[in-house]
PDB file of C-alpha atoms in Angstrom:
ATOM      1  CA  MET A   1     142.561  24.966  -0.824  1.00  0.00           C
ATOM      2  CA  SER A   2     144.646  21.855  -1.411  1.00  0.00           C
ATOM      3  CA  LEU A   3     147.571  21.618  -3.824  1.00  0.00           C
ATOM      4  CA  ILE A   4     145.484  19.358  -6.054  1.00  0.00           C
ATOM      5  CA  ASP A   5     142.662  21.928  -6.115  1.00  0.00           C
ATOM      6  CA  ILE A   6     145.154  24.639  -7.089  1.00  0.00           C
ATOM      7  CA  LEU A   7     146.295  22.558 -10.079  1.00  0.00           C
ATOM      8  CA  VAL A   8     142.701  21.794 -11.106  1.00  0.00           C
ATOM      9  CA  ASP A   9     141.866  25.516 -11.015  1.00  0.00           C
ATOM     10  CA  GLU A  10     145.046  26.535 -12.841  1.00  0.00           C
ATOM     11  CA  TYR A  11     144.381  24.073 -15.674  1.00  0.00           C
ATOM     12  CA  ASP A  12     140.650  24.948 -15.711  1.00  0.00           C
ATOM     13  CA  ALA A  13     139.664  21.299 -15.323  1.00  0.00           C
ATOM     14  CA  ASP A  14     136.386  19.899 -14.029  1.00  0.00           C
ATOM     15  CA  SER A  15     138.085  17.561 -11.558  1.00  0.00           C
ATOM     16  CA  ALA A  16     141.451  16.154 -10.546  1.00  0.00           C
ATOM     17  CA  ASP A  17     140.548  12.796 -12.088  1.00  0.00           C
ATOM     18  CA  LYS A  18     139.767  14.352 -15.467  1.00  0.00           C
ATOM     19  CA  LEU A  19     142.969  16.399 -15.382  1.00  0.00           C
ATOM     20  CA  ALA A  20     144.981  13.296 -14.511  1.00  0.00           C
ATOM     21  CA  MET A  21     143.408  11.334 -17.369  1.00  0.00           C
ATOM     22  CA  GLU A  22     144.384  14.103 -19.815  1.00  0.00           C
ATOM     23  CA  TYR A  23     148.048  13.722 -18.888  1.00  0.00           C
ATOM     24  CA  MET A  24     148.192  10.016 -17.985  1.00  0.00           C
ATOM     25  CA  MET A  25     150.032   8.932 -21.148  1.00  0.00           C
ATOM     26  CA  ASP A  26     151.918  12.197 -21.762  1.00  0.00           C
ATOM     27  CA  SER A  27     155.611  12.800 -21.191  1.00  0.00           C
ATOM     28  CA  ILE A  28     154.809  15.878 -19.075  1.00  0.00           C
ATOM     29  CA  CYS A  29     152.262  16.462 -16.362  1.00  0.00           C
ATOM     30  CA  PRO A  30     151.036  19.355 -14.196  1.00  0.00           C
ATOM     31  CA  ALA A  31     153.165  19.635 -11.066  1.00  0.00           C
ATOM     32  CA  ILE A  32     153.250  21.882  -8.027  1.00  0.00           C
ATOM     33  CA  CYS A  33     155.720  22.822  -5.318  1.00  0.00           C
ATOM     34  CA  THR A  34     154.601  21.419  -1.978  1.00  0.00           C
ATOM     35  CA  LYS A  35     156.244  24.330  -0.132  1.00  0.00           C
ATOM     36  CA  CYS A  36     155.267  27.460  -2.113  1.00  0.00           C
ATOM     37  CA  ALA A  37     152.618  26.187  -4.598  1.00  0.00           C
ATOM     38  CA  ALA A  38     154.520  27.324  -7.701  1.00  0.00           C
ATOM     39  CA  ILE A  39     153.174  25.481 -10.740  1.00  0.00           C
ATOM     40  CA  TYR A  40     155.304  23.604 -13.268  1.00  0.00           C
ATOM     41  CA  GLU A  41     155.129  20.792 -15.795  1.00  0.00           C
ATOM     42  CA  TYR A  42     157.336  17.810 -14.964  1.00  0.00           C
ATOM     43  CA  GLU A  43     157.538  14.105 -15.738  1.00  0.00           C
ATOM     44  CA  PRO A  44     154.499  12.174 -14.465  1.00  0.00           C
ATOM     45  CA  ASP A  45     156.604  10.302 -11.867  1.00  0.00           C
ATOM     46  CA  CYS A  46     158.229  13.463 -10.456  1.00  0.00           C
ATOM     47  CA  ASP A  47     158.310  13.418  -6.663  1.00  0.00           C
ATOM     48  CA  ALA A  48     161.225  15.769  -5.944  1.00  0.00           C
ATOM     49  CA  GLY A  49     161.465  18.239  -8.821  1.00  0.00           C
ATOM     50  CA  TRP A  50     163.341  21.517  -8.530  1.00  0.00           C
ATOM     51  CA  CYS A  51     161.341  24.624  -7.607  1.00  0.00           C
ATOM     52  CA  GLY A  52     162.895  27.787  -8.954  1.00  0.00           C
ATOM     53  CA  GLU A  53     160.757  29.935  -6.655  1.00  0.00           C
ATOM     54  CA  CYS A  54     161.841  28.549  -3.280  1.00  0.00           C
ATOM     55  CA  ASN A  55     165.012  26.748  -4.457  1.00  0.00           C
ATOM     56  CA  THR A  56     164.094  23.330  -3.084  1.00  0.00           C
ATOM     57  CA  ASN A  57     163.461  19.863  -4.505  1.00  0.00           C
ATOM     58  CA  SER A  58     159.819  19.901  -3.488  1.00  0.00           C
ATOM     59  CA  VAL A  59     157.831  19.732  -6.745  1.00  0.00           C
ATOM     60  CA  GLN A  60     155.467  16.779  -7.174  1.00  0.00           C
ATOM     61  CA  SER A  61     153.407  15.873 -10.210  1.00  0.00           C
ATOM     62  CA  LEU A  62     149.641  15.638 -10.078  1.00  0.00           C
ATOM     63  CA  LEU A  63     149.835  11.884 -10.620  1.00  0.00           C
ATOM     64  CA  VAL A  64     152.153  11.497  -7.613  1.00  0.00           C
ATOM     65  CA  LEU A  65     149.901  13.693  -5.453  1.00  0.00           C
ATOM     66  CA  LEU A  66     146.919  11.535  -6.430  1.00  0.00           C
ATOM     67  CA  TYR A  67     148.873   8.332  -5.616  1.00  0.00           C
ATOM     68  CA  MET A  68     148.404   7.148  -9.204  1.00  0.00           C
ATOM     69  CA  ILE A  69     152.140   6.518  -9.555  1.00  0.00           C
TER      70      ILE A  69
END
């Protein structure tokens, strides 16, 4: 299962595109750690957010993962 699929499941969305559209104009966005898959909410342009689970700067927002930003 991909990181994007994990976020879609966690937010109970029909698809990644629909989830992205929900948060496109918001100040926060679903985000996930690329190392341990911990889920957060960060700024839409987040590409190196802090993960409190694995203590690394490896959190990326859904919009970054989808190459929308």
